[in-house]
Every structure is written in C-alpha cells, then in structure tokens.
mmCIF file of C-alpha atoms and ligand atoms in Angstrom:
data_model
loop_
_atom_site.group_PDB
_atom_site.id
_atom_site.type_symbol
_atom_site.label_atom_id
_atom_site.label_comp_id
_atom_site.label_asym_id
_atom_site.label_seq_id
_atom_site.Cartn_x
_atom_site.Cartn_y
_atom_site.Cartn_z
ATOM 1 C CA MET A 2 75.244 30.497 15.891
ATOM 2 C CA THR A 3 74.753 30.378 12.122
ATOM 3 C CA HIS A 4 71.764 28.290 11.057
ATOM 4 C CA LYS A 5 72.334 25.944 8.124
ATOM 5 C CA ILE A 6 69.239 25.994 5.930
ATOM 6 C CA LEU A 7 68.855 23.454 3.145
ATOM 7 C CA LEU A 8 66.656 24.595 0.254
ATOM 8 C CA LEU A 9 65.011 21.888 -1.845
ATOM 9 C CA ALA A 10 63.222 23.687 -4.668
ATOM 10 C CA GLY A 11 61.785 20.557 -6.271
ATOM 11 C CA ASP A 12 59.546 20.607 -9.338
ATOM 12 C CA GLY A 13 56.880 22.697 -11.061
ATOM 13 C CA ILE A 14 56.470 26.041 -9.295
ATOM 14 C CA GLY A 15 58.934 24.856 -6.598
ATOM 15 C CA PRO A 16 61.952 26.896 -7.791
ATOM 16 C CA GLU A 17 59.857 30.082 -8.020
ATOM 17 C CA ILE A 18 58.304 29.838 -4.565
ATOM 18 C CA VAL A 19 61.448 28.629 -2.791
ATOM 19 C CA GLY A 20 63.330 31.425 -4.556
ATOM 20 C CA ALA A 21 60.788 33.849 -3.101
ATOM 21 C CA ALA A 22 61.208 32.486 0.439
ATOM 22 C CA GLU A 23 64.986 32.595 0.074
ATOM 23 C CA GLN A 24 64.756 36.296 -0.803
ATOM 24 C CA VAL A 25 62.705 36.909 2.334
ATOM 25 C CA LEU A 26 65.210 35.010 4.508
ATOM 26 C CA GLN A 27 68.055 36.862 2.802
ATOM 27 C CA ALA A 28 66.389 40.188 3.675
ATOM 28 C CA LEU A 29 66.098 39.060 7.314
ATOM 29 C CA LYS A 30 69.786 38.164 7.205
ATOM 30 C CA GLU A 31 70.839 41.523 5.776
ATOM 31 C CA ARG A 32 68.559 43.773 7.789
ATOM 32 C CA HIS A 33 67.205 41.963 10.833
ATOM 33 C CA GLY A 34 70.081 39.967 12.253
ATOM 34 C CA LEU A 35 69.207 36.449 11.093
ATOM 35 C CA ALA A 36 72.417 34.397 11.074
ATOM 36 C CA CYS A 37 72.027 31.757 8.398
ATOM 37 C CA GLU A 38 73.630 30.201 5.366
ATOM 38 C CA PHE A 39 71.891 28.492 2.469
ATOM 39 C CA GLU A 40 72.604 25.287 0.682
ATOM 40 C CA HIS A 41 70.666 23.843 -2.275
ATOM 41 C CA ALA A 42 70.050 20.258 -3.314
ATOM 42 C CA LEU A 43 67.923 18.297 -5.763
ATOM 43 C CA MET A 44 64.837 16.414 -4.778
ATOM 44 C CA GLY A 45 61.799 15.080 -6.641
ATOM 45 C CA GLY A 46 61.382 14.731 -10.390
ATOM 46 C CA CYS A 47 64.400 16.943 -11.086
ATOM 47 C CA ALA A 48 66.515 14.540 -9.016
ATOM 48 C CA ILE A 49 65.104 11.565 -10.943
ATOM 49 C CA ASP A 50 66.170 13.267 -14.178
ATOM 50 C CA ALA A 51 69.657 14.058 -12.858
ATOM 51 C CA HIS A 52 70.414 11.005 -10.698
ATOM 52 C CA GLY A 53 67.674 8.419 -11.292
ATOM 53 C CA ASP A 54 66.415 8.802 -7.721
ATOM 54 C CA SER A 55 63.955 11.316 -6.241
ATOM 55 C CA LEU A 56 65.962 11.456 -2.994
ATOM 56 C CA PRO A 57 69.645 11.030 -3.915
ATOM 57 C CA GLU A 58 72.138 10.070 -1.186
ATOM 58 C CA ALA A 59 73.804 13.500 -1.393
ATOM 59 C CA THR A 60 70.466 15.218 -0.716
ATOM 60 C CA LEU A 61 69.698 12.951 2.222
ATOM 61 C CA ALA A 62 73.172 13.622 3.653
ATOM 62 C CA ALA A 63 72.698 17.383 3.233
ATOM 63 C CA ALA A 64 69.302 17.094 4.951
ATOM 64 C CA ARG A 65 70.868 15.272 7.896
ATOM 65 C CA ALA A 66 73.586 17.929 8.177
ATOM 66 C CA ALA A 67 71.215 20.910 7.951
ATOM 67 C CA ASP A 68 69.513 22.604 10.902
ATOM 68 C CA ALA A 69 66.310 23.023 8.922
ATOM 69 C CA ILE A 70 64.982 22.206 5.465
ATOM 70 C CA LEU A 71 62.687 24.243 3.248
ATOM 71 C CA LEU A 72 60.996 22.311 0.462
ATOM 72 C CA GLY A 73 58.978 23.698 -2.476
ATOM 73 C CA ALA A 74 56.966 20.901 -4.029
ATOM 74 C CA VAL A 75 57.725 17.673 -5.845
ATOM 75 C CA GLY A 76 56.203 15.726 -8.713
ATOM 76 C CA GLY A 77 54.366 16.357 -11.946
ATOM 77 C CA PRO A 78 52.880 14.529 -14.937
ATOM 78 C CA LYS A 79 56.337 13.969 -16.416
ATOM 79 C CA TRP A 80 57.138 11.466 -13.641
ATOM 80 C CA ASP A 81 53.711 9.884 -13.111
ATOM 81 C CA LYS A 82 54.737 6.793 -15.071
ATOM 82 C CA VAL A 83 58.049 6.352 -13.289
ATOM 83 C CA GLU A 84 58.422 3.097 -11.374
ATOM 84 C CA ARG A 85 56.666 3.374 -7.990
ATOM 85 C CA ALA A 86 59.786 2.850 -5.895
ATOM 86 C CA ILE A 87 61.549 5.981 -7.197
ATOM 87 C CA ARG A 88 58.605 8.358 -7.724
ATOM 88 C CA PRO A 89 58.872 11.936 -6.427
ATOM 89 C CA GLU A 90 56.260 11.235 -3.732
ATOM 90 C CA ARG A 91 58.331 8.299 -2.498
ATOM 91 C CA GLY A 92 61.340 10.575 -2.071
ATOM 92 C CA LEU A 93 59.285 12.895 0.091
ATOM 93 C CA LEU A 94 57.956 10.017 2.198
ATOM 94 C CA ARG A 95 61.500 8.657 2.609
ATOM 95 C CA LEU A 96 62.827 12.046 3.679
ATOM 96 C CA ARG A 97 60.069 12.354 6.317
ATOM 97 C CA SER A 98 60.675 8.828 7.540
ATOM 98 C CA GLU A 99 64.516 8.740 7.462
ATOM 99 C CA LEU A 100 64.756 11.984 9.408
ATOM 100 C CA GLY A 101 62.002 11.061 11.843
ATOM 101 C CA PHE A 102 59.777 14.045 11.075
ATOM 102 C CA TYR A 103 56.734 12.482 12.746
ATOM 103 C CA CYS A 104 54.921 15.607 13.871
ATOM 104 C CA ASN A 105 53.244 17.465 11.024
ATOM 105 C CA LEU A 106 51.681 20.827 11.828
ATOM 106 C CA ARG A 107 49.192 22.156 9.317
ATOM 107 C CA PRO A 108 47.603 25.395 10.442
ATOM 108 C CA ALA A 109 44.467 26.556 8.643
ATOM 109 C CA VAL A 110 44.248 30.264 9.274
ATOM 110 C CA LEU A 111 41.918 32.650 7.513
ATOM 111 C CA TYR A 112 43.387 36.072 6.946
ATOM 112 C CA PRO A 113 40.650 38.663 7.526
ATOM 113 C CA ALA A 114 41.344 40.193 4.119
ATOM 114 C CA LEU A 115 40.554 36.862 2.443
ATOM 115 C CA ALA A 116 37.220 36.022 4.095
ATOM 116 C CA ASP A 117 35.509 36.270 0.696
ATOM 117 C CA ALA A 118 37.872 33.794 -0.956
ATOM 118 C CA SER A 119 36.467 30.847 1.013
ATOM 119 C CA SER A 120 33.835 28.635 -0.575
ATOM 120 C CA LEU A 121 31.934 28.881 2.736
ATOM 121 C CA ARG A 122 29.974 31.919 3.899
ATOM 122 C CA PRO A 123 32.223 34.552 5.500
ATOM 123 C CA GLU A 124 30.471 34.300 8.891
ATOM 124 C CA VAL A 125 31.238 30.555 9.049
ATOM 125 C CA VAL A 126 34.963 31.050 8.481
ATOM 126 C CA ALA A 127 35.790 34.597 9.646
ATOM 127 C CA GLY A 128 38.515 34.362 12.273
ATOM 128 C CA LEU A 129 39.169 30.680 11.604
ATOM 129 C CA ASP A 130 42.377 29.419 13.232
ATOM 130 C CA VAL A 131 42.662 25.645 13.435
ATOM 131 C CA MET A 132 45.843 23.620 13.882
ATOM 132 C CA ILE A 133 45.818 20.139 12.396
ATOM 133 C CA ILE A 134 48.497 17.859 13.795
ATOM 134 C CA ARG A 135 49.057 14.885 11.531
ATOM 135 C CA GLU A 136 51.154 11.871 12.484
ATOM 136 C CA LEU A 137 53.574 11.677 9.566
ATOM 137 C CA THR A 138 55.874 8.662 9.746
ATOM 138 C CA GLY A 139 53.547 5.800 10.623
ATOM 139 C CA GLY A 140 50.110 4.398 9.937
ATOM 140 C CA ILE A 141 48.956 3.069 6.604
ATOM 141 C CA TYR A 142 51.560 5.091 4.694
ATOM 142 C CA PHE A 143 54.380 2.952 6.055
ATOM 143 C CA GLY A 144 52.766 -0.190 7.530
ATOM 144 C CA GLN A 145 53.971 -3.609 6.436
ATOM 145 C CA PRO A 146 52.992 -5.793 4.695
ATOM 146 C CA ARG A 147 52.028 -3.853 1.595
ATOM 147 C CA GLY A 148 51.901 -4.681 -2.070
ATOM 148 C CA ILE A 149 49.991 -5.990 -5.047
ATOM 149 C CA GLU A 150 49.856 -9.786 -5.308
ATOM 150 C CA GLN A 151 48.513 -12.443 -7.564
ATOM 151 C CA ASP A 152 45.997 -14.655 -5.765
ATOM 152 C CA ALA A 153 45.790 -18.380 -6.378
ATOM 153 C CA ASP A 154 42.388 -17.900 -8.055
ATOM 154 C CA GLY A 155 43.876 -15.570 -10.668
ATOM 155 C CA HIS A 156 42.747 -12.276 -9.114
ATOM 156 C CA ARG A 157 45.144 -9.539 -8.142
ATOM 157 C CA ARG A 158 45.004 -8.199 -4.614
ATOM 158 C CA GLY A 159 46.275 -4.824 -3.392
ATOM 159 C CA PHE A 160 46.863 -4.368 0.330
ATOM 160 C CA ASN A 161 48.301 -1.978 2.903
ATOM 161 C CA THR A 162 48.522 -2.190 6.659
ATOM 162 C CA LEU A 163 47.218 0.369 9.111
ATOM 163 C CA VAL A 164 49.314 -0.078 12.237
ATOM 164 C CA TYR A 165 50.300 2.152 15.174
ATOM 165 C CA ARG A 166 52.359 1.255 18.195
ATOM 166 C CA ASP A 167 51.432 2.785 21.536
ATOM 167 C CA ASP A 168 54.662 4.819 21.680
ATOM 168 C CA GLU A 169 54.005 6.320 18.238
ATOM 169 C CA ILE A 170 50.526 7.324 19.381
ATOM 170 C CA GLU A 171 51.836 8.717 22.632
ATOM 171 C CA ARG A 172 54.455 11.012 21.123
ATOM 172 C CA ILE A 173 52.079 12.575 18.580
ATOM 173 C CA ALA A 174 49.356 12.900 21.227
ATOM 174 C CA ARG A 175 51.836 14.701 23.476
ATOM 175 C CA SER A 176 52.567 17.126 20.636
ATOM 176 C CA GLY A 177 48.820 17.695 20.479
ATOM 177 C CA PHE A 178 48.488 18.419 24.187
ATOM 178 C CA GLU A 179 51.588 20.654 24.252
ATOM 179 C CA ILE A 180 50.449 22.722 21.292
ATOM 180 C CA ALA A 181 46.842 22.974 22.541
ATOM 181 C CA ARG A 182 48.232 24.218 25.852
ATOM 182 C CA LYS A 183 49.985 27.098 24.052
ATOM 183 C CA ARG A 184 46.853 27.971 22.060
ATOM 184 C CA ASN A 185 43.241 27.900 23.266
ATOM 185 C CA GLY A 186 43.566 24.732 25.331
ATOM 186 C CA ARG A 187 41.245 22.489 23.307
ATOM 187 C CA LEU A 188 42.403 19.242 21.701
ATOM 188 C CA CYS A 189 40.207 17.020 19.536
ATOM 189 C CA SER A 190 41.600 13.598 18.688
ATOM 190 C CA VAL A 191 40.199 12.191 15.436
ATOM 191 C CA ASP A 192 39.895 8.445 14.877
ATOM 192 C CA LYS A 193 37.585 5.701 13.652
ATOM 193 C CA ALA A 194 37.285 3.847 16.932
ATOM 194 C CA ASN A 195 33.796 2.572 16.120
ATOM 195 C CA VAL A 196 35.325 0.310 13.458
ATOM 196 C CA LEU A 197 39.119 0.012 13.742
ATOM 197 C CA GLU A 198 41.074 -1.715 16.517
ATOM 198 C CA VAL A 199 44.041 0.552 15.841
ATOM 199 C CA SER A 200 41.779 3.524 16.588
ATOM 200 C CA GLU A 201 40.597 1.851 19.781
ATOM 201 C CA LEU A 202 44.225 1.727 20.949
ATOM 202 C CA TRP A 203 44.764 5.304 19.731
ATOM 203 C CA ARG A 204 41.871 6.546 21.850
ATOM 204 C CA GLU A 205 42.986 4.563 24.908
ATOM 205 C CA VAL A 206 46.523 5.990 24.727
ATOM 206 C CA VAL A 207 45.311 9.568 24.205
ATOM 207 C CA ASP A 208 42.878 9.246 27.132
ATOM 208 C CA GLY A 209 45.672 7.846 29.288
ATOM 209 C CA LEU A 210 47.695 11.046 28.840
ATOM 210 C CA ALA A 211 44.863 13.443 29.593
ATOM 211 C CA PRO A 212 45.426 13.533 33.400
ATOM 212 C CA GLU A 213 48.915 14.952 32.733
ATOM 213 C CA TYR A 214 47.359 17.908 30.916
ATOM 214 C CA PRO A 215 44.497 19.037 33.153
ATOM 215 C CA ASP A 216 44.592 22.471 31.506
ATOM 216 C CA VAL A 217 43.695 20.962 28.111
ATOM 217 C CA GLU A 218 40.110 20.059 27.295
ATOM 218 C CA LEU A 219 40.260 16.760 25.382
ATOM 219 C CA SER A 220 37.541 15.455 23.072
ATOM 220 C CA HIS A 221 37.314 12.621 20.540
ATOM 221 C CA MET A 222 35.589 12.578 17.178
ATOM 222 C CA TYR A 223 35.142 9.988 14.445
ATOM 223 C CA VAL A 224 36.830 11.050 11.238
ATOM 224 C CA ASP A 225 33.650 11.099 9.138
ATOM 225 C CA ASN A 226 31.990 13.414 11.640
ATOM 226 C CA ALA A 227 35.144 15.545 11.828
ATOM 227 C CA ALA A 228 35.015 16.051 8.053
ATOM 228 C CA MET A 229 31.384 17.111 8.359
ATOM 229 C CA GLN A 230 32.000 19.397 11.349
ATOM 230 C CA LEU A 231 34.930 21.067 9.568
ATOM 231 C CA VAL A 232 32.611 22.313 6.839
ATOM 232 C CA ARG A 233 29.579 22.837 9.104
ATOM 233 C CA ALA A 234 31.152 24.806 11.955
ATOM 234 C CA PRO A 235 34.948 24.859 11.649
ATOM 235 C CA LYS A 236 35.456 27.434 14.388
ATOM 236 C CA GLN A 237 34.507 24.859 17.061
ATOM 237 C CA PHE A 238 38.049 23.438 16.683
ATOM 238 C CA ASP A 239 41.312 24.627 18.179
ATOM 239 C CA VAL A 240 43.785 21.735 17.713
ATOM 240 C CA LEU A 241 43.066 18.438 15.944
ATOM 241 C CA VAL A 242 45.412 15.473 16.276
ATOM 242 C CA THR A 243 45.097 12.456 14.020
ATOM 243 C CA THR A 244 46.723 9.684 12.003
ATOM 244 C CA ASN A 245 48.757 10.007 8.843
ATOM 245 C CA MET A 246 46.001 9.325 6.324
ATOM 246 C CA PHE A 247 43.121 11.004 8.163
ATOM 247 C CA GLY A 248 45.376 14.039 8.548
ATOM 248 C CA ASP A 249 46.249 14.024 4.862
ATOM 249 C CA ILE A 250 42.568 14.230 3.943
ATOM 250 C CA LEU A 251 41.351 16.598 6.670
ATOM 251 C CA SER A 252 44.205 19.038 6.088
ATOM 252 C CA ASP A 253 43.255 19.483 2.421
ATOM 253 C CA LEU A 254 39.680 20.035 3.513
ATOM 254 C CA ALA A 255 40.700 22.573 6.141
ATOM 255 C CA ALA A 256 42.984 24.277 3.621
ATOM 256 C CA MET A 257 40.066 24.944 1.329
ATOM 257 C CA LEU A 258 38.075 26.568 4.157
ATOM 258 C CA THR A 259 40.604 29.375 4.109
ATOM 259 C CA GLY A 260 39.994 30.157 0.466
ATOM 260 C CA SER A 261 43.344 29.280 -0.922
ATOM 261 C CA ILE A 262 45.561 26.308 -0.473
ATOM 262 C CA GLY A 263 48.200 28.718 -1.824
ATOM 263 C CA MET A 264 48.288 30.365 1.609
ATOM 264 C CA LEU A 265 49.007 27.435 3.885
ATOM 265 C CA PRO A 266 52.383 26.450 5.311
ATOM 266 C CA SER A 267 53.345 23.286 7.142
ATOM 267 C CA ALA A 268 56.034 22.037 9.465
ATOM 268 C CA SER A 269 57.214 18.467 10.011
ATOM 269 C CA LEU A 270 59.236 18.124 13.188
ATOM 270 C CA ASP A 271 61.353 15.458 14.821
ATOM 271 C CA ALA A 272 61.699 14.875 18.559
ATOM 272 C CA ALA A 273 64.331 17.651 18.807
ATOM 273 C CA SER A 274 62.210 20.125 16.794
ATOM 274 C CA LYS A 275 64.443 19.979 13.747
ATOM 275 C CA GLY A 276 62.126 20.217 10.800
ATOM 276 C CA LEU A 277 61.124 20.074 7.196
ATOM 277 C CA PHE A 278 58.985 23.012 6.117
ATOM 278 C CA GLU A 279 56.833 23.006 3.018
ATOM 279 C CA PRO A 280 53.710 24.611 1.611
ATOM 280 C CA VAL A 281 50.608 22.400 1.796
ATOM 281 C CA HIS A 282 49.925 22.874 -1.925
ATOM 282 C CA GLY A 283 51.543 20.862 -4.709
ATOM 283 C CA SER A 284 53.876 21.613 -7.597
ATOM 284 C CA ALA A 285 51.154 23.104 -9.870
ATOM 285 C CA PRO A 286 52.879 22.131 -13.138
ATOM 286 C CA ASP A 287 50.155 23.933 -15.122
ATOM 287 C CA ILE A 288 51.398 27.338 -13.965
ATOM 288 C CA ALA A 289 55.119 26.559 -13.573
ATOM 289 C CA ARG A 290 57.659 29.052 -14.940
ATOM 290 C CA GLN A 291 55.003 31.704 -15.575
ATOM 291 C CA GLY A 292 55.894 33.818 -12.558
ATOM 292 C CA VAL A 293 52.301 33.774 -11.276
ATOM 293 C CA ALA A 294 52.477 31.274 -8.389
ATOM 294 C CA ASN A 295 51.505 32.490 -4.922
ATOM 295 C CA PRO A 296 54.705 32.407 -2.813
ATOM 296 C CA LEU A 297 52.958 33.098 0.516
ATOM 297 C CA ALA A 298 52.561 29.483 1.675
ATOM 298 C CA THR A 299 56.298 28.976 1.222
ATOM 299 C CA ILE A 300 57.172 32.298 2.841
ATOM 300 C CA LEU A 301 54.905 31.333 5.766
ATOM 301 C CA SER A 302 56.627 27.918 5.870
ATOM 302 C CA ALA A 303 59.938 29.763 6.251
ATOM 303 C CA SER A 304 58.289 31.649 9.092
ATOM 304 C CA MET A 305 57.307 28.366 10.783
ATOM 305 C CA MET A 306 60.947 27.325 10.385
ATOM 306 C CA LEU A 307 62.039 30.463 12.207
ATOM 307 C CA ARG A 308 59.531 29.817 14.982
ATOM 308 C CA TYR A 309 59.699 26.072 15.551
ATOM 309 C CA THR A 310 63.268 25.083 14.661
ATOM 310 C CA LEU A 311 65.528 28.134 14.662
ATOM 311 C CA ASP A 312 64.100 29.698 17.811
ATOM 312 C CA GLU A 313 63.649 33.053 16.066
ATOM 313 C CA GLY A 314 60.074 33.740 17.146
ATOM 314 C CA ALA A 315 60.399 37.504 16.821
ATOM 315 C CA LEU A 316 61.476 37.180 13.185
ATOM 316 C CA ALA A 317 58.610 34.761 12.546
ATOM 317 C CA ASP A 318 56.192 37.337 13.993
ATOM 318 C CA ARG A 319 57.725 39.919 11.675
ATOM 319 C CA VAL A 320 57.235 37.772 8.561
ATOM 320 C CA GLU A 321 53.640 36.941 9.493
ATOM 321 C CA ALA A 322 52.841 40.574 10.206
ATOM 322 C CA ALA A 323 54.367 41.550 6.851
ATOM 323 C CA VAL A 324 52.209 39.001 5.031
ATOM 324 C CA GLY A 325 49.120 40.246 6.893
ATOM 325 C CA GLN A 326 49.937 43.823 5.977
ATOM 326 C CA VAL A 327 50.462 43.039 2.291
ATOM 327 C CA LEU A 328 47.131 41.198 2.146
ATOM 328 C CA ALA A 329 45.354 44.007 3.983
ATOM 329 C CA ALA A 330 46.777 46.418 1.413
ATOM 330 C CA GLY A 331 45.026 44.409 -1.309
ATOM 331 C CA VAL A 332 48.041 42.812 -2.961
ATOM 332 C CA ARG A 333 46.786 39.578 -4.571
ATOM 333 C CA THR A 334 48.155 36.767 -6.673
ATOM 334 C CA ALA A 335 45.621 35.273 -9.080
ATOM 335 C CA ASP A 336 44.610 32.386 -6.784
ATOM 336 C CA ILE A 337 43.384 34.701 -4.021
ATOM 337 C CA ALA A 338 42.045 37.568 -6.129
ATOM 338 C CA GLY A 339 38.392 38.440 -6.523
ATOM 339 C CA ALA A 340 36.952 38.724 -10.020
ATOM 340 C CA SER A 341 37.662 42.432 -10.451
ATOM 341 C CA GLU A 342 40.871 42.688 -8.428
ATOM 342 C CA ARG A 343 44.216 43.512 -9.966
ATOM 343 C CA THR A 344 46.672 40.643 -9.590
ATOM 344 C CA VAL A 345 50.432 40.548 -9.187
ATOM 345 C CA GLY A 346 52.976 37.847 -9.953
ATOM 346 C CA THR A 347 55.286 35.895 -7.669
ATOM 347 C CA GLN A 348 58.053 38.462 -7.794
ATOM 348 C CA GLU A 349 55.877 41.486 -7.085
ATOM 349 C CA MET A 350 54.213 39.707 -4.131
ATOM 350 C CA THR A 351 57.626 38.765 -2.749
ATOM 351 C CA ALA A 352 58.917 42.317 -3.104
ATOM 352 C CA ALA A 353 55.831 43.612 -1.297
ATOM 353 C CA VAL A 354 56.432 41.230 1.636
ATOM 354 C CA ILE A 355 60.096 42.207 1.823
ATOM 355 C CA ALA A 356 59.232 45.897 1.819
ATOM 356 C CA ALA A 357 56.674 45.277 4.580
ATOM 357 C CA LEU A 358 59.290 43.526 6.753
ATOM 358 C CA ASP A 359 60.787 46.903 7.567
ATOM 359 C CA ALA A 360 57.427 48.560 8.123
ATOM 360 C CA VAL A 361 55.907 46.207 10.693
HETATM 361 C C1 LIG B 417 50.786 15.783 1.517
HETATM 362 C C2 LIG B 417 50.795 15.092 0.187
HETATM 363 C C3 LIG B 417 51.677 13.872 0.312
HETATM 364 C C4 LIG B 417 51.064 12.954 1.343
HETATM 365 C C5 LIG B 417 51.919 13.113 -1.012
HETATM 366 C C6 LIG B 417 52.494 14.013 -2.087
HETATM 367 C C7 LIG B 417 52.800 11.916 -0.805
HETATM 368 O O1 LIG B 417 49.497 14.790 -0.213
HETATM 369 O O2 LIG B 417 51.875 16.161 1.999
HETATM 370 O O3 LIG B 417 49.703 15.960 2.081
HETATM 371 O O4 LIG B 417 50.122 12.203 1.035
HETATM 372 O O5 LIG B 417 51.528 12.984 2.471
HETATM 373 MG MG1 LIG B 418 47.991 15.633 1.026
#
C-alpha cells in the first residue's frame, strides 16, 4: 500500500523545515522500503495571499484525501492585521476541527546530548521523557457562544465558553490511559476542579474509566500546581492528559524544559489514528529563508507520522536513532548550540540525519 502524504509547508521557516523532512522521507522511500507519494498544498498566510483564505477548499479536500499530513508552521507579522475569521491560526484550528484531530500528543524528551541546553539544572531534567496529551478540538477554543459585544451601558465585553461534553472527555481520557499503558503506566489528569464545574465533570469521567485500566496508576492535579511541578521536578510525570487550553500552555512550558522548542514534534490524531503532524514551534519569521532553522522537530514529526498513522514503527525507530546519533556526534543548529560550539544550517543538519539513517 502506498501512503499518500500531504505536505503543508506554510509560512516563515515552514518551507525549509518541511523540505528537510521531505528529504528524509524520500531517503526512506529510496533506501528503506517506505511506500509513499507526496502532494503539496497551501495553508496559512501564503494561502491568504494566493486565495484569500488560510485554509482553501482545495487544501481541505487534499487533507481529507491524504493518509497523513505534515505541516510546517503558519502565520507571521504580515498577516497579524488580517480579519480574525481568515487568520492563519484560524485555518489551523479549522483543519484540526474539520478532520476531527482531537488527540494531540506532545512529547517532551530531553536528548542526553542536550542536557546543558535546558534552562533548568541538568540533574533536574536529565532523562526527561514526558508525554503531554492535549484535547485539541473542544474546550474554550471552540465553545459557543463567543465574541466581542457592545453592552447596553456602553462597555465592550469579550467572552468565550469553556465547555466539554462527557463523551469528549471520555475519548481523550481513553487516549491517556492507552498511551500510559504502553509507557510507564502513570497517568496524571490536569484540571481546575477546585474552581470550574467543567473540570469537576472532567475529573468524574476520568475517574469513572480508571477501573478499566487497573494497570495504569491515575492521579489528578490542578493546573497551577502542574505548572509548578513541571519546573520543580518534571521527571515525576509519565503521561499528562488535559484540556485544549491547559495543554497549549503546559506543552510550551514542557518544551522549554528540554532546552529547545526546535526539537519537539507533535501529532494530532483522529479516532482512526489518521493524523496531522507538526513541530511544536512556530514559523519563526525572523530567521526565515536564512537556511539556519532547526529541522529536527519537523523530522521527528515525520517520525511520529510513521509510527502513529502509517504503521511503520521500525522506520520511525530508525529516524529517531539517526537524530540521536547526529546529536551525540555534536552536530548543532544555532538554537541548540553552546556558546563555543560550531553550528550548521538546516541543510547540513538534514544531510547528517540522512547519512545516519543508513548507519543506525
Ligand atoms: C499550538 C499553537 C496554536 C494553538 C495556535 C497557533 C492557534 O499555539 O499549536 O500550540 O493555540 O493551538
Ligand atoms: Mg501553543
């Protein structure tokens, strides 16, 4: 079976890093038996410029038809003033929502070679391997009603709605239990049940599932404490499962623990494990087109695609081992280099990973 992979380069450094991941996938195709074909489409600011919409119909149709989607990054200052309804971020949220990619996996893994790059002491983060599971198609990001209104007394009022249905909570909680079961068997559900009714329901539903997963040790934590614990003693966590907005915030925090947000991949899966794969970092317009962006988060996102959607776990292992080997050999892009280390650009890093694919 030939996998159909849709590549959405997006904006800023997007074309450079997606180009890098495509080269890696191409090498797997030529030398390691990956059966795939690539298609490209526009999404984000570039799609606004070309079609007046950050997620054009043709792109959405291509996304529906594809087996898996690899996205670079969208947005940039050029489109910050664009009307809210068609902004690059909106296109991304629509793609997640229209394709039902509710389960967002954001691993925060510290490569041994990068222990010094973290802002925390090496002993606090050495060996860190946390999986954050973020609910991605519900909660305050999508709840109705939302808007900005004029009040009768002349004030303007902005409002959003934080809402979860029990079935939405159940399916993401199940993802949490299933993934914890395949890792170290510990699941921490993060909420704000001391204040929010929606969190009270969240906790009740998660607790209700626990008897079905007796091999998983379940705990609960308030989100403020979770933020504190993540910087105090991050290695206490195995898998965290949480809402859309809490997950947005905690995953950036966890990313920084590893020293570089330029290293972290993510997967967003639907109920059938079809997925959208993207680096956790943004479009970095300040370094776009300079050939210096770190392609590893995108290459590792392609690896998650191989593992979670295309059922090519052995190839995913190969890519991850290649990245580990390149880092251990001291190859560094600027964002992960120490003060006196020599740095390489996007292309040289990509070539090093591709060469390592055959050596691991
Ligand atoms: C993320 C980003 C997005 C989000 C933005 C760009 C809409 O911050 O993927 O974490 O908030 O989900
Ligand atoms: Mg975010």
